[in-house]
XYZ file of C-alpha atoms in Angstrom:
488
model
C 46.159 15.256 -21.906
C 45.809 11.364 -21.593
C 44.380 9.723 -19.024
C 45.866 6.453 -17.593
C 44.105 3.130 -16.944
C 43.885 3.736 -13.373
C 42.643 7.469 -13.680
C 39.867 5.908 -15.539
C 39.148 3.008 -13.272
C 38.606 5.724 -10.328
C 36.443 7.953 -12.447
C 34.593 4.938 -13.510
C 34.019 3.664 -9.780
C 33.394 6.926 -8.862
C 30.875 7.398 -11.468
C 28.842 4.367 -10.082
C 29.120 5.370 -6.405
C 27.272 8.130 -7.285
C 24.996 6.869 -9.882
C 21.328 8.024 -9.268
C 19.293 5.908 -12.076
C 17.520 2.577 -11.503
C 17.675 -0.401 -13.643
C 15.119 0.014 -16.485
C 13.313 -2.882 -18.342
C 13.581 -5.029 -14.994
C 10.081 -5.797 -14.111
C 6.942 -6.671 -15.781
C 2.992 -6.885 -15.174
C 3.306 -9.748 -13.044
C 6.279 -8.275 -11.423
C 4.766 -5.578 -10.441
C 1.457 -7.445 -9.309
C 3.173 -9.264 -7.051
C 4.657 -5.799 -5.436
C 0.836 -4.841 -5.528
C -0.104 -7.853 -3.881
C 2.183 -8.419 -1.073
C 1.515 -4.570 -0.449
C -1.970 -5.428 0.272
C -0.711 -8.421 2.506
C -4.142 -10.590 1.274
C -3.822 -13.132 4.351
C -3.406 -9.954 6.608
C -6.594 -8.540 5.552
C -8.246 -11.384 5.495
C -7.226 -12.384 8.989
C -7.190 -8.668 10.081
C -10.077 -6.804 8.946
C -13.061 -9.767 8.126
C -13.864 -9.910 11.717
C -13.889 -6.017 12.440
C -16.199 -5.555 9.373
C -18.651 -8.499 9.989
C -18.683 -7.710 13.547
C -18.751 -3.505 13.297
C -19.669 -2.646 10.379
C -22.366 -4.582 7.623
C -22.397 -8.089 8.961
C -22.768 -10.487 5.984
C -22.915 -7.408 3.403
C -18.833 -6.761 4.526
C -18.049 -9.182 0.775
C -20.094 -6.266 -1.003
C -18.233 -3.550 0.273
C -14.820 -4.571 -1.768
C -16.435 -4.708 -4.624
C -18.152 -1.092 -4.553
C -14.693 -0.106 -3.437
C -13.042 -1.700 -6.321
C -15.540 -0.261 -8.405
C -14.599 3.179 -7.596
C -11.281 2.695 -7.593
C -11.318 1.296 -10.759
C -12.930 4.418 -12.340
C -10.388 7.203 -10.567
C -8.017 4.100 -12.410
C -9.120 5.134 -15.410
C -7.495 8.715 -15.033
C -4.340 7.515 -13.389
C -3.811 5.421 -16.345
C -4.179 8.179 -18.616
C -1.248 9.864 -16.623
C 0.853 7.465 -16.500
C 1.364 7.527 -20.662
C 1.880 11.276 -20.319
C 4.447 11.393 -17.406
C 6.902 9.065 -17.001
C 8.226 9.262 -13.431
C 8.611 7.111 -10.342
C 6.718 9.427 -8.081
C 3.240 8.926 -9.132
C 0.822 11.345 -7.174
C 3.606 13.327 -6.870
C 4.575 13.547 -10.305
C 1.273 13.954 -11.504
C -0.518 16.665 -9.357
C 3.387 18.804 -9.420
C 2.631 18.082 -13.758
C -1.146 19.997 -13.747
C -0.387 22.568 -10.198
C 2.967 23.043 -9.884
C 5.711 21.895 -7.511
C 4.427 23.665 -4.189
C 1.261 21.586 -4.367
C 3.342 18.813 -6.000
C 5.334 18.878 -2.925
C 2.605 18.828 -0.395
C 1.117 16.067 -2.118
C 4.414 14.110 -1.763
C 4.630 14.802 2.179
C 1.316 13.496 1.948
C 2.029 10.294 0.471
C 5.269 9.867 2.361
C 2.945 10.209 5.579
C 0.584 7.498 4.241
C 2.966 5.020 3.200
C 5.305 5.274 6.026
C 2.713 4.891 8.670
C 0.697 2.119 6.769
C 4.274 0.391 6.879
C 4.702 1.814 10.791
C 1.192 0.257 10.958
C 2.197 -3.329 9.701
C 5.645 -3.405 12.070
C 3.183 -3.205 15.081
C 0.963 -6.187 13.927
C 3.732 -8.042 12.627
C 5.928 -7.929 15.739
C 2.732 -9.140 17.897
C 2.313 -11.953 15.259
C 5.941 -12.878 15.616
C 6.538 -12.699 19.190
C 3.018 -14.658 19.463
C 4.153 -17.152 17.330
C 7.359 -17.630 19.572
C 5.149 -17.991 22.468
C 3.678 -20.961 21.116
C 7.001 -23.149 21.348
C 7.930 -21.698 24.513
C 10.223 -18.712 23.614
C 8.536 -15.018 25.139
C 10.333 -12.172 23.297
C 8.660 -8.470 22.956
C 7.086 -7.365 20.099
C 9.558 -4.685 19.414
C 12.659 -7.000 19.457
C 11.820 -9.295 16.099
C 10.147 -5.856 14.043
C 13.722 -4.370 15.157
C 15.584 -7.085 13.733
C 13.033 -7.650 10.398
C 13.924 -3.824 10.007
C 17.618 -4.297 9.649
C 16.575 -7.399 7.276
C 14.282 -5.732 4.954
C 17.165 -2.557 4.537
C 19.731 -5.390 3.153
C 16.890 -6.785 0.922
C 16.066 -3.106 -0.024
C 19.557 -2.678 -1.162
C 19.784 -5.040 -3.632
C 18.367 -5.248 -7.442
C 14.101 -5.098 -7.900
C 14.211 -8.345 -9.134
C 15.279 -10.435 -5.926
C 12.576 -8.438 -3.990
C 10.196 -9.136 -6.956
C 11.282 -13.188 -6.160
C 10.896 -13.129 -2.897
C 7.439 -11.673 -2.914
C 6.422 -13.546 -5.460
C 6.989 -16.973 -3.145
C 5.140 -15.008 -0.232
C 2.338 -13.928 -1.703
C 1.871 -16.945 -3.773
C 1.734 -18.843 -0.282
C -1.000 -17.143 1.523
C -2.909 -16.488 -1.758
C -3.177 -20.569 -2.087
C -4.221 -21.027 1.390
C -7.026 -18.846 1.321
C -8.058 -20.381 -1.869
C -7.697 -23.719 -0.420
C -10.046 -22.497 2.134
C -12.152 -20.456 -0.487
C -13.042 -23.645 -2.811
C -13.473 -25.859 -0.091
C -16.288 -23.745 0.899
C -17.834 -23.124 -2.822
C -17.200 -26.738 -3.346
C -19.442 -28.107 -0.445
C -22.312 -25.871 -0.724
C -21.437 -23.121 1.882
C -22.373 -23.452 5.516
C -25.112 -24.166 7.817
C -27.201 -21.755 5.103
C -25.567 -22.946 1.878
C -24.449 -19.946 -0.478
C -26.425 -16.926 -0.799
C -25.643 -14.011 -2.941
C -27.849 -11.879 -2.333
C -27.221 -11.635 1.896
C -23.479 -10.337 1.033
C -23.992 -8.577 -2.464
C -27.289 -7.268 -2.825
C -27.652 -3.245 -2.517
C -29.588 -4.047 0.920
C -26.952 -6.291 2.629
C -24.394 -3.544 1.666
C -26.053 -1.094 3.196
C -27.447 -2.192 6.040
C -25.813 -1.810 9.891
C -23.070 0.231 9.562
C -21.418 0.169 5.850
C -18.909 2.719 6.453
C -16.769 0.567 8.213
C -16.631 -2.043 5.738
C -16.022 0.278 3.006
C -13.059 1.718 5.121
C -11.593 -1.730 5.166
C -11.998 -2.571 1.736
C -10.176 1.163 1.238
C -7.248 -0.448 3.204
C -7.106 -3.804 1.331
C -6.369 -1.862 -1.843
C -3.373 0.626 -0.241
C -0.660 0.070 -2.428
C -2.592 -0.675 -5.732
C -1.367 2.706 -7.337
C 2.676 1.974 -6.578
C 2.364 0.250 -10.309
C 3.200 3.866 -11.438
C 5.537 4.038 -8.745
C 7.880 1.332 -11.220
C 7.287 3.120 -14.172
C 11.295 3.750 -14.583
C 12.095 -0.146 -13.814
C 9.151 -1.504 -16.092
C 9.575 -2.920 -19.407
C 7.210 -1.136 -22.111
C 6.345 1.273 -19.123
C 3.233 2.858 -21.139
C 1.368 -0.764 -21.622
C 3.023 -2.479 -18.370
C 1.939 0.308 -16.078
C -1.613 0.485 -17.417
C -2.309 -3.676 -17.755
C -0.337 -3.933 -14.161
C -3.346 -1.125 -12.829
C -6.250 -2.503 -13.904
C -5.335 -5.973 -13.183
C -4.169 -5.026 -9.609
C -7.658 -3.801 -8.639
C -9.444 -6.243 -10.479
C -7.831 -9.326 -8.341
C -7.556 -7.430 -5.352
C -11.571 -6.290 -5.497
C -12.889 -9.852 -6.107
C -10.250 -12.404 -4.365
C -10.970 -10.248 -1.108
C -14.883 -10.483 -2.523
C -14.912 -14.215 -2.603
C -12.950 -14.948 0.328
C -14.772 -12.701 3.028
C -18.122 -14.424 1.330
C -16.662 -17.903 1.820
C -16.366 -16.946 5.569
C -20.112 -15.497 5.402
C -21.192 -18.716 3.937
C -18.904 -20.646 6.286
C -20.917 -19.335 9.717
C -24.008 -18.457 7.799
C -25.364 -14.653 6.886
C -27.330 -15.246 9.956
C -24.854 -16.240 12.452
C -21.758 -13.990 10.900
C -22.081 -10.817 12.608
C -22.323 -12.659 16.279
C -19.222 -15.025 15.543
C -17.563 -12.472 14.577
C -18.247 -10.199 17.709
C -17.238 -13.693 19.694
C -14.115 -13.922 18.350
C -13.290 -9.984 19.134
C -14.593 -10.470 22.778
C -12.847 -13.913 23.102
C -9.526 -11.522 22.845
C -8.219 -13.831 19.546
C -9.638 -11.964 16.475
C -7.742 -14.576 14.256
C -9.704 -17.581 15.195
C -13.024 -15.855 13.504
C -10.778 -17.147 10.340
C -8.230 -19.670 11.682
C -10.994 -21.268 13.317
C -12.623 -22.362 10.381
C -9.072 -23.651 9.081
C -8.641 -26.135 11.795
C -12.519 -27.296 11.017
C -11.551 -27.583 7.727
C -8.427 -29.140 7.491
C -7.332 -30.140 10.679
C -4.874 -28.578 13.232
C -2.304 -27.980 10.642
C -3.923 -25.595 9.346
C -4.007 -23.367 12.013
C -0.431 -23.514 12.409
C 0.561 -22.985 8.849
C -1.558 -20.274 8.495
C -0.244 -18.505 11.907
C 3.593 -18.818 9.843
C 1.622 -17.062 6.542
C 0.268 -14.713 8.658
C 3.791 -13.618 9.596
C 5.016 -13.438 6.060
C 2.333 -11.963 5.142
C 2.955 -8.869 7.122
C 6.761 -9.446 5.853
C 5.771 -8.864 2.393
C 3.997 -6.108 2.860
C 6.730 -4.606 4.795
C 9.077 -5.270 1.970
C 6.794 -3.769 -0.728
C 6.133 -0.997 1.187
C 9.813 -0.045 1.729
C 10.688 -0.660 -2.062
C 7.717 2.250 -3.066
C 8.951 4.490 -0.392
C 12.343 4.359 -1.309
C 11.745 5.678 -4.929
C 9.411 8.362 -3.795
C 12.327 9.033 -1.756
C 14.224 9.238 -4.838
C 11.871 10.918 -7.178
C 11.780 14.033 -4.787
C 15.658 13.940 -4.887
C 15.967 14.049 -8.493
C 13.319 16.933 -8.746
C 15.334 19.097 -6.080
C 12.664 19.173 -3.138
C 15.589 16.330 -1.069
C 19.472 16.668 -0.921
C 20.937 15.032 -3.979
C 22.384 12.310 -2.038
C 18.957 10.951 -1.243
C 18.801 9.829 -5.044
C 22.062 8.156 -5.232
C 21.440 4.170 -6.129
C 24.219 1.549 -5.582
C 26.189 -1.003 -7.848
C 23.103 -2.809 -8.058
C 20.647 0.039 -9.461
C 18.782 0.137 -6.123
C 18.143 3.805 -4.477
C 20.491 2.594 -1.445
C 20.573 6.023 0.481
C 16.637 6.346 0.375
C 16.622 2.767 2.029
C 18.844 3.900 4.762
C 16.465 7.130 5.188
C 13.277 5.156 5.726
C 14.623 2.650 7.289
C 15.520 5.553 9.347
C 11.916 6.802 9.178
C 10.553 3.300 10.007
C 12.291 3.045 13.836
C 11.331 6.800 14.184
C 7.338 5.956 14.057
C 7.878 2.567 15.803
C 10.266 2.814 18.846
C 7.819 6.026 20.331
C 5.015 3.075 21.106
C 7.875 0.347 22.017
C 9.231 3.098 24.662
C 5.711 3.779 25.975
C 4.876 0.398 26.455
C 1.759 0.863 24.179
C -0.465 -2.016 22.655
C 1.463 -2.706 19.472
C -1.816 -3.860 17.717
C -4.614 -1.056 19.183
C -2.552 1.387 19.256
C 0.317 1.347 16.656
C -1.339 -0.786 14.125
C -4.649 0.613 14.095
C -3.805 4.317 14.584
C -1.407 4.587 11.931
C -3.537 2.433 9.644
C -6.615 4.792 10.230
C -4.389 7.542 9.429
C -2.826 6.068 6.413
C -6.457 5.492 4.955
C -7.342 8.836 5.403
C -3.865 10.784 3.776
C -4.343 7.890 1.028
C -8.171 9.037 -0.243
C -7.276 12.811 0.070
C -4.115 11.908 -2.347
C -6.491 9.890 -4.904
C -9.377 13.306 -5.044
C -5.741 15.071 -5.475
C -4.741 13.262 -8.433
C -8.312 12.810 -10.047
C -8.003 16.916 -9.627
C -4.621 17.133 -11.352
C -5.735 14.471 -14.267
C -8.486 17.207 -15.284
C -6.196 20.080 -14.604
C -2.930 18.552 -17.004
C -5.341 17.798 -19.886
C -7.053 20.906 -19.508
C -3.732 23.170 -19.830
C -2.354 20.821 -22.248
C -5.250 21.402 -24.788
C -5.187 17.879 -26.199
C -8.272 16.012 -27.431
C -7.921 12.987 -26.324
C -10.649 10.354 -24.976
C -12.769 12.414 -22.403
C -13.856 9.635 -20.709
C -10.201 9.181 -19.667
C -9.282 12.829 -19.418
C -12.830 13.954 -18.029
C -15.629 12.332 -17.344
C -14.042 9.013 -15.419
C -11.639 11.976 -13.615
C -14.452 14.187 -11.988
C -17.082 10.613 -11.571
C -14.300 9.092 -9.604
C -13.665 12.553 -7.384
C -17.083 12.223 -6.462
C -17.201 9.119 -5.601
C -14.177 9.582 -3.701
C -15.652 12.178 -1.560
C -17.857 10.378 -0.464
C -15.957 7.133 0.717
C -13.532 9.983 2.280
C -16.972 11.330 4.243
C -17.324 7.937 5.331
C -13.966 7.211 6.361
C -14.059 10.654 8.431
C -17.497 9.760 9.898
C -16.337 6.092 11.337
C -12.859 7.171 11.989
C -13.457 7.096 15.868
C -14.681 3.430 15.429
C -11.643 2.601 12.384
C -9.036 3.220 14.689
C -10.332 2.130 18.270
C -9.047 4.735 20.314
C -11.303 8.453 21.385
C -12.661 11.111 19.929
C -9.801 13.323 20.569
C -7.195 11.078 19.227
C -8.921 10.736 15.864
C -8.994 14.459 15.754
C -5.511 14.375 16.644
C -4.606 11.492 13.747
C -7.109 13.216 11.140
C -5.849 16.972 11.830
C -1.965 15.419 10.931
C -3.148 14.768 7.377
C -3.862 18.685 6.266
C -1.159 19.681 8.709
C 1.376 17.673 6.958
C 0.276 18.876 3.387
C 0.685 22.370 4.436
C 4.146 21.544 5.574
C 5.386 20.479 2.465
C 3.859 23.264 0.557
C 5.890 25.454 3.203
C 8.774 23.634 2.744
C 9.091 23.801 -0.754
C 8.203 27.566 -0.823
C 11.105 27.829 1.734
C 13.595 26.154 -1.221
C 12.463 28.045 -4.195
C 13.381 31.555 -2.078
C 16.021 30.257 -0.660
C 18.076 28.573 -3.891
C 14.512 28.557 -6.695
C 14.291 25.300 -8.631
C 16.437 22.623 -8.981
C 17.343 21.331 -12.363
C 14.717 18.758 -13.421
C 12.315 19.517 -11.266
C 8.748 19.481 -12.787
C-alpha cells in the first residue's frame, strides 16, 4: 500500500518529536574545554575559595595544594582515558563502572553522580543569586537572592534546549572574560616583582609550605576547582574523533585548570606577602566581604574599575558554570534513559539534537534543592552554597575511587594486554591516592562546609545513602520488567 505525501510528512515529524540521539561531530577539544572551564567557574574559585584556604587551611602553601591535586587527578586521568576508547557513551562514571560491575552498581554510581552534580549546581544558584542581588544593591535596586537564580533558571532551560554549539559560544565568551582578568591581574604581579616580599617559590610550593597549618582544607578546595573536569567523557557522543578528542580534551582540562588556579592563588600570595597572607585573608572573612581579599587588590591595581568589572565577571562566572553544569546533567539524564534505568521519554531530544525533556527534569531538580533554603529564609551563601558544595566534593571523590575500581575490573574480565600502566598500575596508584584526599575531605568536612558536627554527618551520611538507593532502585526494575534493551 502507498503512502501519500502527507502520511509521510506526519511520520517524518513524528519521527523527530521523538528522536532520542544528539548531534554527533559537533564539538571539539576546545569545545569541550570551554564546557570544562566554565564548569569550574575560574573567577568563582578564585574569588570564592583563595581566602578560605589562605585563611583556614595552609596559608601561603594554599598555590601548592592545586597542583598535588592536579597531580593526582591527572594519574586516576590516565585510567579514565583508557575507558573512554573502550566505551563510547555519554554517561561516563556511569557507563564505565555499569561496563566492569554491572548495572546495579552502575546505577548506584549514577544516583551518585546525579547527587554531586545537581547539588554542586544547587550550590552555585545560592552564591550566584547573592552575587546578583548584591550587585543590584549597588545601583540602588534591593531584590532577594532567590528572585534573579529563579529567573536565570528559566533562562538557562531555553539555552539548554537548543544545539551544543550555542552553549559552547556562549561559554566560550564567559570564560574567556574572567580568564583574562585574572591574568591581567596574574602578570601584573609576575611582572613587578611580587609584593612587599617579591616572589618566592618555595613559601607556596615547597613540600613544607604545603603541609604546614592545616592542608586538608586547601586540598579540599583545589578538589572543588577541578569538579567538572571528567564531563569531557560526558560529550563523547557530540565530539568529533571522540577516541582522540575525549582523551586530548582530559588531559588538557586538568593541566590548565591545576596550574592557572596554581599561578593565580600565588600571585595573591606574592601580592600580600607569604608572611602577611594568612592574616589578610582572615581580615577579609571577619570584615564580612570575603571578595575584597581578591577584589581588593584589583582596585590597587588598576583602579576602581576594576572592582566593578570584576563584581559583573563574578556573576557570569557563576552563570557559566550553571550552564555547563545543566548541559552534563542533562545527558546523564539521558544516558540512564537510553539504558532503561529512566522512562524513555527522559531521552527524547528536540529538533535541535538537544535532550529537551532531561532539561525540563533538572531544571525541575534545580528549584527542588533551591526553593527549600529560599522558603526557610536560610543564608544563601553559608548554608546553600557551602553545604551542597561540601557534599558535592565528597559524592564526587567516592565516584573517581569508583571508576579507578571499574578501570581495573573491565580490563581484568576483558583479558586484553594492553599498556598496564593505563589499565593497572596508574588505576590502583590513583585509588590510593584518592583515598587519601577522600580521608582528608572527611576529616575537615565540619570546617569545608561551615555549619556543625551533626550537619556534616547529616550531608556526608546522604552520599552512601543515595548509592544504596539506586542500587535498590534498579534491583526494583530488573524484578519488576528485567533489562531494558541497550542497557549495559
Amino acid at each position: 500500500m502507498s503512502i501519500s505525501n502527507s502520511e509521510r510528512r506526519t511520520v517524518d515529524t513524528r519521527a523527530k518529536e521523538h528522536s532520542t540521539a544528539l548531534r554527533s561531530g559537533s564539538v571539539g577539544v576546545l569545545g569541550i574545554l570551554f564546557f570544562v572551564l566554565s564548569a569550574q567557574a575560574p573567577l568563582t574559585g578564585i574569588v570564592g575559595a583563595s581566602p578560605l584556604a589562605a585563611a583556614l587551611g595552609n596559608g601561603a602553601g594554599a598555590p601548592g595544594a592545586y597542583l598535588v591535586v592536579g597531580a593526582v587527578i591527572a594519574v586516576f586521568a590516565v585510567g579514565f582515558v583508557a575507558m573512554s576508547r573502550k566505551i563510547r557513551a555519554n554517561g561516563a562514571f556511569y557507563a564505565y563502572v555499569t561496563a566492569a560491575f554491572g548495572p546495579r552498581t552502575g546505577a548506584g554510581t549514577a544516583w551518585l553522580a546525579l547527587l554531586a552534580y545537581n547539588t554542586i549546581q544547587a550550590a552555585t544558584y545560592g552564591l550566584y543569586g547573592a552575587a546578583f542581588s548584591g550587585l543590584l544593591a549597588s545601583v540602588g535596586i534591593d531584590v532577594p537572592w532567590w528572585l534573579p537564580a529563579l529567573a536565570t533558571m528559566a533562562g538557562v532551560q531555553v539555552l539548554g534546549s537548543l544545539n551544543i554549539e550555542l552553549g559552547a559560544r556562549v561559554l566560550a565568551v564567559l570564560v574567556g572574560l574572567e580568564v583574562a582578568v585574572l591574568l591581567l591581574f596574574g602578570f601584573t604581579v609576575l611582572f613587578q616583582g611580587g609584593g612587599p616580599e617579591g616572589l618566592n617559590l618555595a613559601a607556596s610550593f615547597s613540600p613544607a609550605a604545603i603541609a604546614a597549618g592545616a592542608p586538608g582544607v586547601a586540598i579540599m578546595f583545589a578538589v572543588a576547582s577541578m569538579f567538572g573536569f571528567e564531563s569531557t567523557a560526558i560529550y563523547s557522543a557530540e565530539a568529533k574523533d571522540p577516541q582522540r578528542t575525549v582523551a586530548r580534551a582530559t588531559y588538557l582540562s586538568v593541566g590548565v585548570i591545576a596550574i592557572f588556579f596554581a599561578f593565580t592563588s600565588w600571585m595573591l600570595v606574592s601580592y600580600y606577602g607569604p608572611s602577611q597572607v594568612m592574616a589578610a585573608a582572615g581580615a577579609a572573612l571577619e570584615s564580612g566581604d570575603s571578595t575584597s581579599f581578591v577584589l581588593g587588590p584589583m582596585v590597587d591595581l588598576f583602579g576602581p574599575w576594576a572592582g566593578v568589572a570584576t563584581g559583573i565577571l563574578l556573576v557570569t562566572s557563576l552563570l557559566a558554570g550553571i550552564v555547563a553544569f545543566h548541559n552534563g546533567i542533562n545527558r546523564y539524564l539521558h544516558s540512564l534513559a537510553l539504558r532503561g534505568s529512566m522512562p524513555a521519554a527522559v531521552a527524547r531530544t528536540n529538533r535541535h539534537h538537544a535532550p529537551a525533556v532531561a532539561a525540563w527534569l533538572q531544571t525541575a531538580l534545580a528549584v527542588a534543592l533551591v526553593a527549600p533554603f529560599a522558603l526557610l529564609g536560610l543564608d544563601p551563601v553559608l548554608s546553600l552554597f557551602s553545604w551542597f558544595s561540601g557534599l558535592a566534593v565528597a559524592a564526587l571523590l567516592v565516584l573517581y575511587i569508583l571508576c579507578s575500581a571499574a578501570v581495573v575490573r573491565y580490563f581484568h574480565r576483558q583479558r586484553e594486554t594492553g599498556p598496564l600502566w593505563q589499565t593497572r598500575i596508574a588505576p590502583v596508584l590513583g585509588a590510593v591516592l584518592l583515598i587519601w584526599v577522600l580521608a582528608q575531605v572527611v576529616g575537615n568536612f565540619t570546617a569545608l562546609i561551615g555549619g556543625s558536627a551533626g550537619t556534616a554527618a547529616v550531608l556526608l551520611a546522604t552520599v552512601p545513602a543515595v548509592f544504596a538507593a539506586g542500587t535498590l532502585v534498579e534491583l526494583a526494575i530488573e524484578r519488576r520488567g528485567g533489562a531494558a534493551p541497550g542497557r549495559a
